[in-house]
Amino acid sequence: MKESLSKIKKEILSCKKCPLWKKRKNAVPGEGPKNAKIMFIGEAPGKNEDATGRPFVGRAGKFLNYLLEKNGIKRKNVFITSVLKCVTNKPNFKFIEICKEYTFRQIEAINPKKIVLLGNFAIRTFLGKKIKVSQIHGKIIKYENRILIPTFHPAAGMRFKKIGKLMEEDFKKI
Ligand code: URA
Ligand code: SF4
């Protein structure tokens, strides 16, 4: 039997495997249907996410919502998470290496067809440390029995108009 999403969530909520647990108010496991067809993976919760325990509810989340809506994707139908589940504004690969098993287990539990990677940290977690989002964004990449769609992080898309436009193009491929 496949492991359940709620079991993974429970583990994340009490996880102390890396030092980021000390600064969190709430771990942010992610949210969405247990059989979502599409998953979005960001880098780490920020202040608003830490306060609420929900992913992408701050300003970057507003931009993500805009991109979803523009493409007729309902947020309630997709699963949204990040490669780190505890708040930080300085993600690093030492902690991602420890935390990423949760995201991989969530993928196995949900079994999505498409995984959208938001920004360099998510992209490098899946595709290797040397890859740059600017080179790979918008490309469809086969990954086991799924596809990966790398794009920029919504925080960058929100701040820089040019990146926002590139993200709009990339999101059409979802
Ligand atoms: N940025 C992320 O990468 N993830 C969140 O959950 C919020 C902001
Ligand atoms: Fe655990 Fe991940 Fe939080 Fe570190 S960031 S404490 S590994 S859930």
Tab-separated table of N, CA and C and ligand atoms in Angstrom:
chain	number	residue	atom	x	y	z
A	1	MET	N	0.853	-1.221	0.000
A	1	MET	CA	0.000	0.000	0.000
A	1	MET	C	0.871	1.246	0.000
A	2	LYS	N	0.393	2.191	-0.756
A	2	LYS	CA	1.104	3.461	-0.817
A	2	LYS	C	0.944	4.217	0.498
A	3	GLU	N	1.972	4.940	0.861
A	3	GLU	CA	1.932	5.734	2.097
A	3	GLU	C	0.944	6.906	1.922
A	4	SER	N	0.265	7.274	3.007
A	4	SER	CA	-0.748	8.328	2.863
A	4	SER	C	-0.140	9.711	3.054
A	5	LEU	N	-0.765	10.662	2.375
A	5	LEU	CA	-0.326	12.054	2.447
A	5	LEU	C	-0.419	12.587	3.879
A	6	SER	N	-1.445	12.132	4.588
A	6	SER	CA	-1.632	12.650	5.949
A	6	SER	C	-0.546	12.148	6.907
A	7	LYS	N	-0.030	10.954	6.630
A	7	LYS	CA	1.078	10.437	7.456
A	7	LYS	C	2.330	11.290	7.245
A	8	ILE	N	2.587	11.631	6.004
A	8	ILE	CA	3.750	12.464	5.683
A	8	ILE	C	3.591	13.837	6.341
A	9	LYS	N	2.383	14.370	6.247
A	9	LYS	CA	2.090	15.680	6.852
A	9	LYS	C	2.375	15.667	8.354
A	10	LYS	N	1.919	14.619	9.009
A	10	LYS	CA	2.104	14.496	10.447
A	10	LYS	C	3.595	14.507	10.819
A	11	GLU	N	4.371	13.781	10.041
A	11	GLU	CA	5.828	13.755	10.283
A	11	GLU	C	6.450	15.128	10.107
A	12	ILE	N	6.025	15.832	9.057
A	12	ILE	CA	6.594	17.160	8.781
A	12	ILE	C	6.277	18.115	9.930
A	13	LEU	N	5.049	18.054	10.422
A	13	LEU	CA	4.617	19.004	11.450
A	13	LEU	C	5.446	18.886	12.734
A	14	SER	N	6.017	17.725	12.980
A	14	SER	CA	6.825	17.576	14.203
A	14	SER	C	8.308	17.331	13.898
A	15	CYS	N	8.712	17.583	12.644
A	15	CYS	CA	10.085	17.248	12.220
A	15	CYS	C	11.138	18.140	12.886
A	16	LYS	N	12.238	17.515	13.285
A	16	LYS	CA	13.379	18.259	13.831
A	16	LYS	C	14.678	17.778	13.185
A	17	LYS	N	14.594	17.365	11.929
A	17	LYS	CA	15.764	16.758	11.274
A	17	LYS	C	16.828	17.761	10.847
A	18	CYS	N	16.429	19.013	10.632
A	18	CYS	CA	17.432	20.043	10.348
A	18	CYS	C	17.167	21.229	11.267
A	19	PRO	N	18.127	22.142	11.399
A	19	PRO	CA	17.982	23.206	12.417
A	19	PRO	C	16.851	24.206	12.147
A	20	LEU	N	16.261	24.154	10.976
A	20	LEU	CA	15.211	25.147	10.675
A	20	LEU	C	13.983	25.007	11.582
A	21	TRP	N	13.834	23.860	12.215
A	21	TRP	CA	12.648	23.679	13.078
A	21	TRP	C	12.629	24.692	14.226
A	22	LYS	N	13.812	25.145	14.637
A	22	LYS	CA	13.894	26.034	15.814
A	22	LYS	C	13.246	27.384	15.576
A	23	LYS	N	13.209	27.821	14.320
A	23	LYS	CA	12.699	29.163	14.016
A	23	LYS	C	11.242	29.159	13.560
A	24	ARG	N	10.674	27.979	13.385
A	24	ARG	CA	9.329	27.960	12.805
A	24	ARG	C	8.243	28.157	13.851
A	25	LYS	N	7.147	28.783	13.404
A	25	LYS	CA	5.911	28.733	14.192
A	25	LYS	C	5.129	27.510	13.736
A	26	ASN	N	5.017	27.378	12.421
A	26	ASN	CA	4.322	26.230	11.826
A	26	ASN	C	5.126	25.680	10.663
A	27	ALA	N	5.327	24.384	10.635
A	27	ALA	CA	5.855	23.772	9.421
A	27	ALA	C	4.766	23.875	8.355
A	28	VAL	N	5.188	23.895	7.089
A	28	VAL	CA	4.235	24.071	5.986
A	28	VAL	C	4.353	22.868	5.043
A	29	PRO	N	3.546	21.830	5.276
A	29	PRO	CA	3.666	20.607	4.472
A	29	PRO	C	3.222	20.797	3.022
A	30	GLY	N	2.323	21.751	2.814
A	30	GLY	CA	1.743	21.939	1.485
A	30	GLY	C	0.267	21.621	1.543
A	31	GLU	N	-0.446	21.964	0.483
A	31	GLU	CA	-1.885	21.673	0.495
A	31	GLU	C	-2.405	21.402	-0.909
A	32	GLY	N	-3.495	20.644	-0.951
A	32	GLY	CA	-4.115	20.298	-2.217
A	32	GLY	C	-4.691	18.906	-2.137
A	33	PRO	N	-5.438	18.497	-3.182
A	33	PRO	CA	-6.076	17.176	-3.185
A	33	PRO	C	-5.053	16.041	-3.149
A	34	LYS	N	-5.427	14.933	-2.545
A	34	LYS	CA	-4.475	13.828	-2.401
A	34	LYS	C	-4.180	13.117	-3.719
A	35	ASN	N	-5.024	13.417	-4.733
A	35	ASN	CA	-4.769	12.837	-6.063
A	35	ASN	C	-4.625	13.921	-7.127
A	36	ALA	N	-4.057	15.065	-6.753
A	36	ALA	CA	-3.897	16.190	-7.698
A	36	ALA	C	-3.115	15.747	-8.938
A	37	LYS	N	-3.510	16.273	-10.084
A	37	LYS	CA	-2.803	15.928	-11.331
A	37	LYS	C	-1.560	16.793	-11.526
A	38	ILE	N	-1.579	17.959	-10.879
A	38	ILE	CA	-0.462	18.897	-11.029
A	38	ILE	C	0.055	19.291	-9.654
A	39	MET	N	1.395	19.309	-9.533
A	39	MET	CA	2.035	19.755	-8.286
A	39	MET	C	2.924	20.951	-8.585
A	40	PHE	N	2.927	21.922	-7.685
A	40	PHE	CA	3.812	23.082	-7.786
A	40	PHE	C	4.774	23.037	-6.605
A	41	ILE	N	6.065	23.196	-6.894
A	41	ILE	CA	7.055	23.084	-5.822
A	41	ILE	C	7.946	24.327	-5.780
A	42	GLY	N	7.878	25.044	-4.674
A	42	GLY	CA	8.679	26.254	-4.481
A	42	GLY	C	9.912	25.986	-3.646
A	43	GLU	N	10.414	27.033	-2.961
A	43	GLU	CA	11.665	26.829	-2.220
A	43	GLU	C	11.475	26.682	-0.709
A	44	ALA	N	10.886	27.656	-0.060
A	44	ALA	CA	10.710	27.569	1.397
A	44	ALA	C	9.611	28.518	1.835
A	45	PRO	N	8.921	28.190	2.917
A	45	PRO	CA	7.911	29.100	3.447
A	45	PRO	C	8.540	30.428	3.860
A	46	GLY	N	7.788	31.505	3.721
A	46	GLY	CA	8.185	32.806	4.248
A	46	GLY	C	7.381	33.109	5.509
A	47	LYS	N	7.370	34.379	5.868
A	47	LYS	CA	6.742	34.823	7.114
A	47	LYS	C	5.243	34.483	7.169
A	48	ASN	N	4.546	34.805	6.092
A	48	ASN	CA	3.089	34.572	6.076
A	48	ASN	C	2.746	33.088	6.108
A	49	GLU	N	3.571	32.310	5.395
A	49	GLU	CA	3.349	30.862	5.368
A	49	GLU	C	3.618	30.260	6.752
A	50	ASP	N	4.673	30.752	7.394
A	50	ASP	CA	5.022	30.278	8.740
A	50	ASP	C	3.900	30.604	9.732
A	51	ALA	N	3.320	31.787	9.582
A	51	ALA	CA	2.264	32.216	10.505
A	51	ALA	C	0.987	31.390	10.336
A	52	THR	N	0.716	30.977	9.077
A	52	THR	CA	-0.561	30.301	8.794
A	52	THR	C	-0.428	28.793	8.628
A	53	GLY	N	0.803	28.326	8.365
A	53	GLY	CA	1.004	26.910	8.066
A	53	GLY	C	0.564	26.517	6.662
A	54	ARG	N	0.313	27.547	5.823
A	54	ARG	CA	-0.140	27.284	4.442
A	54	ARG	C	0.872	27.794	3.417
A	55	PRO	N	1.006	27.087	2.269
A	55	PRO	CA	1.994	27.470	1.270
A	55	PRO	C	1.534	28.658	0.414
A	56	PHE	N	2.476	29.468	0.018
A	56	PHE	CA	2.210	30.546	-0.951
A	56	PHE	C	0.954	31.360	-0.636
A	57	VAL	N	0.928	31.926	0.570
A	57	VAL	CA	-0.186	32.807	0.936
A	57	VAL	C	0.246	34.280	1.026
A	58	GLY	N	1.538	34.543	0.817
A	58	GLY	CA	2.028	35.929	0.859
A	58	GLY	C	2.001	36.572	-0.521
A	59	ARG	N	2.884	37.528	-0.740
A	59	ARG	CA	2.877	38.268	-2.011
A	59	ARG	C	3.225	37.385	-3.205
A	60	ALA	N	4.212	36.506	-3.029
A	60	ALA	CA	4.562	35.581	-4.122
A	60	ALA	C	3.354	34.693	-4.443
A	61	GLY	N	2.628	34.330	-3.406
A	61	GLY	CA	1.430	33.510	-3.583
A	61	GLY	C	0.360	34.220	-4.400
A	62	LYS	N	0.255	35.522	-4.209
A	62	LYS	CA	-0.715	36.301	-4.992
A	62	LYS	C	-0.367	36.219	-6.475
A	63	PHE	N	0.930	36.296	-6.770
A	63	PHE	CA	1.348	36.221	-8.173
A	63	PHE	C	1.127	34.807	-8.728
A	64	LEU	N	1.392	33.811	-7.911
A	64	LEU	CA	1.105	32.433	-8.328
A	64	LEU	C	-0.400	32.277	-8.609
A	65	ASN	N	-1.222	32.805	-7.740
A	65	ASN	CA	-2.683	32.733	-7.952
A	65	ASN	C	-3.078	33.384	-9.277
A	66	TYR	N	-2.451	34.536	-9.561
A	66	TYR	CA	-2.725	35.252	-10.814
A	66	TYR	C	-2.385	34.378	-12.019
A	67	LEU	N	-1.210	33.735	-11.975
A	67	LEU	CA	-0.777	32.891	-13.093
A	67	LEU	C	-1.699	31.675	-13.261
A	68	LEU	N	-2.113	31.104	-12.154
A	68	LEU	CA	-3.015	29.945	-12.214
A	68	LEU	C	-4.336	30.351	-12.850
A	69	GLU	N	-4.884	31.442	-12.343
A	69	GLU	CA	-6.182	31.911	-12.822
A	69	GLU	C	-6.159	32.214	-14.315
A	70	LYS	N	-5.060	32.878	-14.723
A	70	LYS	CA	-4.907	33.268	-16.132
A	70	LYS	C	-4.929	32.035	-17.045
A	71	ASN	N	-4.509	30.897	-16.524
A	71	ASN	CA	-4.470	29.671	-17.315
A	71	ASN	C	-5.633	28.735	-17.012
A	72	GLY	N	-6.622	29.232	-16.309
A	72	GLY	CA	-7.811	28.431	-16.028
A	72	GLY	C	-7.544	27.260	-15.089
A	73	ILE	N	-6.497	27.372	-14.281
A	73	ILE	CA	-6.199	26.306	-13.313
A	73	ILE	C	-6.751	26.735	-11.953
A	74	LYS	N	-7.562	25.877	-11.356
A	74	LYS	CA	-8.106	26.205	-10.028
A	74	LYS	C	-7.113	25.797	-8.945
A	75	ARG	N	-6.788	26.746	-8.101
A	75	ARG	CA	-5.802	26.472	-7.034
A	75	ARG	C	-6.239	25.288	-6.177
A	76	LYS	N	-7.532	25.161	-5.957
A	76	LYS	CA	-8.018	24.072	-5.097
A	76	LYS	C	-7.810	22.682	-5.731
A	77	ASN	N	-7.505	22.648	-7.029
A	77	ASN	CA	-7.311	21.362	-7.712
A	77	ASN	C	-5.853	20.922	-7.808
A	78	VAL	N	-4.925	21.767	-7.381
A	78	VAL	CA	-3.509	21.411	-7.510
A	78	VAL	C	-2.868	21.307	-6.129
A	79	PHE	N	-1.749	20.591	-6.066
A	79	PHE	CA	-1.030	20.479	-4.789
A	79	PHE	C	0.160	21.427	-4.813
A	80	ILE	N	0.270	22.249	-3.782
A	80	ILE	CA	1.317	23.270	-3.723
A	80	ILE	C	2.185	23.041	-2.491
A	81	THR	N	3.496	22.978	-2.701
A	81	THR	CA	4.417	22.810	-1.578
A	81	THR	C	5.762	23.440	-1.908
A	82	SER	N	6.775	23.183	-1.092
A	82	SER	CA	8.127	23.694	-1.326
A	82	SER	C	9.137	22.628	-0.911
A	83	VAL	N	10.365	22.730	-1.404
A	83	VAL	CA	11.377	21.720	-1.070
A	83	VAL	C	11.837	21.807	0.391
A	84	LEU	N	11.694	22.981	1.012
A	84	LEU	CA	11.876	23.101	2.461
A	84	LEU	C	10.514	23.365	3.087
A	85	LYS	N	10.252	22.726	4.210
A	85	LYS	CA	8.923	22.845	4.825
A	85	LYS	C	8.902	23.827	6.002
A	86	CYS	N	10.065	24.356	6.372
A	86	CYS	CA	10.113	25.320	7.486
A	86	CYS	C	10.677	26.654	7.018
A	87	VAL	N	10.218	27.712	7.663
A	87	VAL	CA	10.515	29.082	7.228
A	87	VAL	C	12.022	29.379	7.191
A	88	THR	N	12.429	30.038	6.115
A	88	THR	CA	13.765	30.616	6.026
A	88	THR	C	13.778	31.582	4.855
A	89	ASN	N	14.580	32.636	4.983
A	89	ASN	CA	14.775	33.472	3.788
A	89	ASN	C	16.133	33.212	3.160
A	90	LYS	N	16.837	32.211	3.702
A	90	LYS	CA	18.113	31.808	3.087
A	90	LYS	C	18.151	30.297	2.895
A	91	PRO	N	17.445	29.800	1.893
A	91	PRO	CA	17.458	28.339	1.669
A	91	PRO	C	18.872	27.866	1.351
A	92	ASN	N	19.235	26.693	1.803
A	92	ASN	CA	20.529	26.128	1.385
A	92	ASN	C	20.389	24.628	1.155
A	93	PHE	N	21.325	24.106	0.343
A	93	PHE	CA	21.199	22.713	-0.088
A	93	PHE	C	21.520	21.712	1.006
A	94	LYS	N	22.246	22.146	2.016
A	94	LYS	CA	22.497	21.241	3.131
A	94	LYS	C	21.156	20.841	3.774
A	95	PHE	N	20.309	21.818	3.980
A	95	PHE	CA	19.006	21.535	4.597
A	95	PHE	C	18.036	20.911	3.589
A	96	ILE	N	18.130	21.341	2.345
A	96	ILE	CA	17.253	20.744	1.319
A	96	ILE	C	17.544	19.248	1.183
A	97	GLU	N	18.826	18.887	1.236
A	97	GLU	CA	19.189	17.459	1.157
A	97	GLU	C	18.487	16.646	2.242
A	98	ILE	N	18.340	17.260	3.414
A	98	ILE	CA	17.689	16.573	4.532
A	98	ILE	C	16.172	16.558	4.358
A	99	CYS	N	15.632	17.658	3.879
A	99	CYS	CA	14.169	17.835	3.841
A	99	CYS	C	13.504	17.237	2.605
A	100	LYS	N	14.260	17.093	1.519
A	100	LYS	CA	13.634	16.785	0.229
A	100	LYS	C	12.906	15.445	0.192
A	101	GLU	N	13.296	14.522	1.100
A	101	GLU	CA	12.604	13.215	1.085
A	101	GLU	C	11.094	13.392	1.282
A	102	TYR	N	10.692	14.407	2.037
A	102	TYR	CA	9.254	14.635	2.240
A	102	TYR	C	8.565	14.964	0.913
A	103	THR	N	9.193	15.832	0.150
A	103	THR	CA	8.610	16.212	-1.143
A	103	THR	C	8.558	15.006	-2.079
A	104	PHE	N	9.622	14.203	-2.090
A	104	PHE	CA	9.622	13.020	-2.949
A	104	PHE	C	8.551	12.023	-2.505
A	105	ARG	N	8.378	11.891	-1.200
A	105	ARG	CA	7.322	10.984	-0.716
A	105	ARG	C	5.938	11.535	-1.054
A	106	GLN	N	5.782	12.861	-0.984
A	106	GLN	CA	4.499	13.459	-1.371
A	106	GLN	C	4.197	13.183	-2.849
A	107	ILE	N	5.225	13.244	-3.668
A	107	ILE	CA	5.036	12.954	-5.095
A	107	ILE	C	4.563	11.511	-5.280
A	108	GLU	N	5.202	10.585	-4.585
A	108	GLU	CA	4.791	9.179	-4.683
A	108	GLU	C	3.350	8.985	-4.219
A	109	ALA	N	2.984	9.675	-3.137
A	109	ALA	CA	1.630	9.523	-2.581
A	109	ALA	C	0.572	10.133	-3.506
A	110	ILE	N	0.872	11.278	-4.080
A	110	ILE	CA	-0.099	12.009	-4.905
A	110	ILE	C	-0.124	11.464	-6.338
A	111	ASN	N	1.049	11.092	-6.823
A	111	ASN	CA	1.201	10.581	-8.182
A	111	ASN	C	0.731	11.571	-9.260
A	112	PRO	N	1.255	12.793	-9.241
A	112	PRO	CA	0.819	13.795	-10.222
A	112	PRO	C	1.406	13.509	-11.604
A	113	LYS	N	0.734	13.999	-12.649
A	113	LYS	CA	1.261	13.845	-14.020
A	113	LYS	C	2.318	14.900	-14.300
A	114	LYS	N	2.073	16.078	-13.729
A	114	LYS	CA	2.960	17.211	-14.021
A	114	LYS	C	3.465	17.834	-12.728
A	115	ILE	N	4.742	18.195	-12.744
A	115	ILE	CA	5.338	18.874	-11.590
A	115	ILE	C	5.967	20.171	-12.075
A	116	VAL	N	5.463	21.275	-11.572
A	116	VAL	CA	6.003	22.575	-11.958
A	116	VAL	C	7.018	22.999	-10.897
A	117	LEU	N	8.257	23.220	-11.337
A	117	LEU	CA	9.344	23.587	-10.416
A	117	LEU	C	9.513	25.094	-10.431
A	118	LEU	N	9.325	25.711	-9.266
A	118	LEU	CA	9.321	27.170	-9.171
A	118	LEU	C	10.674	27.668	-8.638
A	119	GLY	N	11.554	28.060	-9.530
A	119	GLY	CA	12.814	28.678	-9.127
A	119	GLY	C	13.978	27.713	-9.007
A	120	ASN	N	15.168	28.288	-8.882
A	120	ASN	CA	16.414	27.510	-8.903
A	120	ASN	C	16.501	26.432	-7.825
A	121	PHE	N	16.017	26.720	-6.623
A	121	PHE	CA	16.174	25.707	-5.573
A	121	PHE	C	15.383	24.444	-5.894
A	122	ALA	N	14.147	24.610	-6.330
A	122	ALA	CA	13.348	23.438	-6.708
A	122	ALA	C	13.966	22.753	-7.928
A	123	ILE	N	14.349	23.543	-8.910
A	123	ILE	CA	14.920	22.979	-10.139
A	123	ILE	C	16.179	22.171	-9.830
A	124	ARG	N	17.049	22.720	-9.011
A	124	ARG	CA	18.323	22.043	-8.717
A	124	ARG	C	18.129	20.805	-7.839
A	125	THR	N	17.084	20.815	-7.040
A	125	THR	CA	16.783	19.643	-6.221
A	125	THR	C	16.454	18.439	-7.118
A	126	PHE	N	15.810	18.706	-8.241
A	126	PHE	CA	15.407	17.617	-9.140
A	126	PHE	C	16.423	17.359	-10.248
A	127	LEU	N	17.086	18.389	-10.716
A	127	LEU	CA	17.819	18.265	-11.982
A	127	LEU	C	19.324	18.503	-11.881
A	128	GLY	N	19.800	18.810	-10.683
A	128	GLY	CA	21.250	18.990	-10.530
A	128	GLY	C	21.623	20.426	-10.224
A	129	LYS	N	22.682	20.550	-9.442
A	129	LYS	CA	23.045	21.834	-8.830
A	129	LYS	C	23.529	22.885	-9.822
A	130	LYS	N	23.939	22.462	-11.023
A	130	LYS	CA	24.556	23.435	-11.930
A	130	LYS	C	23.549	24.099	-12.858
A	131	ILE	N	22.317	23.601	-12.835
A	131	ILE	CA	21.331	24.089	-13.799
A	131	ILE	C	20.821	25.472	-13.409
A	132	LYS	N	20.649	26.311	-14.419
A	132	LYS	CA	20.110	27.656	-14.183
A	132	LYS	C	18.699	27.754	-14.739
A	133	VAL	N	17.821	28.347	-13.951
A	133	VAL	CA	16.436	28.509	-14.382
A	133	VAL	C	16.350	29.258	-15.710
A	134	SER	N	17.229	30.227	-15.920
A	134	SER	CA	17.171	31.030	-17.143
A	134	SER	C	17.413	30.174	-18.391
A	135	GLN	N	18.158	29.065	-18.235
A	135	GLN	CA	18.460	28.203	-19.383
A	135	GLN	C	17.376	27.148	-19.615
A	136	ILE	N	16.677	26.796	-18.573
A	136	ILE	CA	15.840	25.600	-18.665
A	136	ILE	C	14.339	25.899	-18.576
A	137	HIS	N	13.991	27.113	-18.220
A	137	HIS	CA	12.568	27.423	-17.971
A	137	HIS	C	11.711	27.168	-19.227
A	138	GLY	N	10.538	26.644	-18.997
A	138	GLY	CA	9.595	26.411	-20.097
A	138	GLY	C	9.847	25.136	-20.883
A	139	LYS	N	10.923	24.422	-20.578
A	139	LYS	CA	11.184	23.152	-21.265
A	139	LYS	C	10.401	22.044	-20.562
A	140	ILE	N	9.896	21.115	-21.360
A	140	ILE	CA	9.181	19.965	-20.791
A	140	ILE	C	10.191	18.838	-20.613
A	141	ILE	N	10.343	18.355	-19.407
A	141	ILE	CA	11.364	17.345	-19.126
A	141	ILE	C	10.714	16.070	-18.610
A	142	LYS	N	11.016	14.947	-19.266
A	142	LYS	CA	10.476	13.664	-18.805
A	142	LYS	C	11.160	13.277	-17.502
A	143	TYR	N	10.370	12.771	-16.557
A	143	TYR	CA	10.902	12.431	-15.240
A	143	TYR	C	10.107	11.243	-14.725
A	144	GLU	N	10.736	10.081	-14.715
A	144	GLU	CA	10.030	8.842	-14.410
A	144	GLU	C	8.773	8.788	-15.289
A	145	ASN	N	7.588	8.576	-14.699
A	145	ASN	CA	6.395	8.557	-15.559
A	145	ASN	C	5.654	9.896	-15.524
A	146	ARG	N	6.372	10.958	-15.239
A	146	ARG	CA	5.758	12.294	-15.133
A	146	ARG	C	6.505	13.262	-16.021
A	147	ILE	N	6.031	14.519	-16.033
A	147	ILE	CA	6.847	15.553	-16.663
A	147	ILE	C	7.124	16.676	-15.667
A	148	LEU	N	8.315	17.233	-15.818
A	148	LEU	CA	8.695	18.404	-15.038
A	148	LEU	C	8.591	19.626	-15.933
A	149	ILE	N	8.065	20.709	-15.382
A	149	ILE	CA	8.041	21.984	-16.096
A	149	ILE	C	8.737	23.027	-15.211
A	150	PRO	N	10.000	23.312	-15.493
A	150	PRO	CA	10.718	24.296	-14.679
A	150	PRO	C	10.346	25.721	-15.092
A	151	THR	N	10.216	26.577	-14.103
A	151	THR	CA	10.028	27.997	-14.385
A	151	THR	C	10.623	28.812	-13.239
A	152	PHE	N	10.465	30.102	-13.301
A	152	PHE	CA	11.040	30.990	-12.286
A	152	PHE	C	10.220	30.899	-10.995
A	153	HIS	N	10.763	31.491	-9.934
A	153	HIS	CA	9.999	31.582	-8.694
A	153	HIS	C	9.030	32.762	-8.785
A	154	PRO	N	7.792	32.593	-8.315
A	154	PRO	CA	6.814	33.695	-8.400
A	154	PRO	C	7.293	34.995	-7.741
A	155	ALA	N	8.152	34.889	-6.723
A	155	ALA	CA	8.666	36.121	-6.091
A	155	ALA	C	9.481	36.935	-7.095
A	156	ALA	N	10.209	36.237	-7.973
A	156	ALA	CA	10.980	36.922	-9.016
A	156	ALA	C	10.042	37.458	-10.098
A	157	GLY	N	9.055	36.652	-10.449
A	157	GLY	CA	8.082	37.065	-11.468
A	157	GLY	C	7.298	38.299	-11.049
A	158	MET	N	7.100	38.401	-9.752
A	158	MET	CA	6.343	39.529	-9.212
A	158	MET	C	7.199	40.805	-9.217
A	159	ARG	N	8.495	40.637	-8.959
A	159	ARG	CA	9.385	41.806	-8.835
A	159	ARG	C	9.871	42.332	-10.175
A	160	PHE	N	10.083	41.425	-11.114
A	160	PHE	CA	10.667	41.819	-12.396
A	160	PHE	C	9.688	41.521	-13.522
A	161	LYS	N	9.269	42.585	-14.184
A	161	LYS	CA	8.230	42.460	-15.201
A	161	LYS	C	8.594	41.442	-16.288
A	162	LYS	N	9.864	41.502	-16.718
A	162	LYS	CA	10.317	40.603	-17.786
A	162	LYS	C	10.166	39.130	-17.375
A	163	ILE	N	10.541	38.843	-16.140
A	163	ILE	CA	10.434	37.470	-15.634
A	163	ILE	C	8.966	37.077	-15.503
A	164	GLY	N	8.153	38.017	-15.050
A	164	GLY	CA	6.712	37.770	-14.971
A	164	GLY	C	6.144	37.357	-16.319
A	165	LYS	N	6.576	38.036	-17.376
A	165	LYS	CA	6.094	37.716	-18.733
A	165	LYS	C	6.578	36.326	-19.162
A	166	LEU	N	7.837	36.010	-18.855
A	166	LEU	CA	8.360	34.675	-19.189
A	166	LEU	C	7.563	33.600	-18.459
A	167	MET	N	7.209	33.883	-17.209
A	167	MET	CA	6.422	32.908	-16.431
A	167	MET	C	5.041	32.716	-17.060
A	168	GLU	N	4.462	33.808	-17.549
A	168	GLU	CA	3.153	33.677	-18.208
A	168	GLU	C	3.246	32.724	-19.398
A	169	GLU	N	4.328	32.832	-20.153
A	169	GLU	CA	4.539	31.922	-21.298
A	169	GLU	C	4.742	30.491	-20.812
A	170	ASP	N	5.586	30.316	-19.799
A	170	ASP	CA	5.869	28.970	-19.269
A	170	ASP	C	4.574	28.312	-18.750
A	171	PHE	N	3.738	29.084	-18.082
A	171	PHE	CA	2.516	28.518	-17.498
A	171	PHE	C	1.542	28.022	-18.564
A	172	LYS	N	1.640	28.561	-19.778
A	172	LYS	CA	0.770	28.069	-20.862
A	172	LYS	C	1.082	26.611	-21.186
A	173	LYS	N	2.291	26.148	-20.834
A	173	LYS	CA	2.690	24.766	-21.156
A	173	LYS	C	2.184	23.749	-20.135
A	174	ILE	N	1.633	24.250	-19.048
A	174	ILE	CA	1.099	23.335	-18.041
A	174	ILE	C	-0.210	22.763	-18.576
B	1	URA	N1	7.865	30.837	-1.440
B	1	URA	C1	8.038	29.513	-1.532
B	1	URA	O1	8.933	29.037	-2.200
B	1	URA	N2	7.172	28.716	-0.882
B	1	URA	C2	6.164	29.185	-0.157
B	1	URA	O2	5.395	28.395	0.397
B	1	URA	C3	6.004	30.578	-0.085
B	1	URA	C4	6.872	31.388	-0.723
B	2	SF4	FE1	12.359	19.016	9.034
B	2	SF4	FE2	12.359	20.071	6.626
B	2	SF4	FE3	11.633	21.550	8.701
B	2	SF4	FE4	14.181	20.866	8.392
B	2	SF4	S1	12.961	22.191	6.996
B	2	SF4	S2	13.000	20.749	10.299
B	2	SF4	S3	13.990	18.786	7.508
B	2	SF4	S4	10.564	19.742	7.913
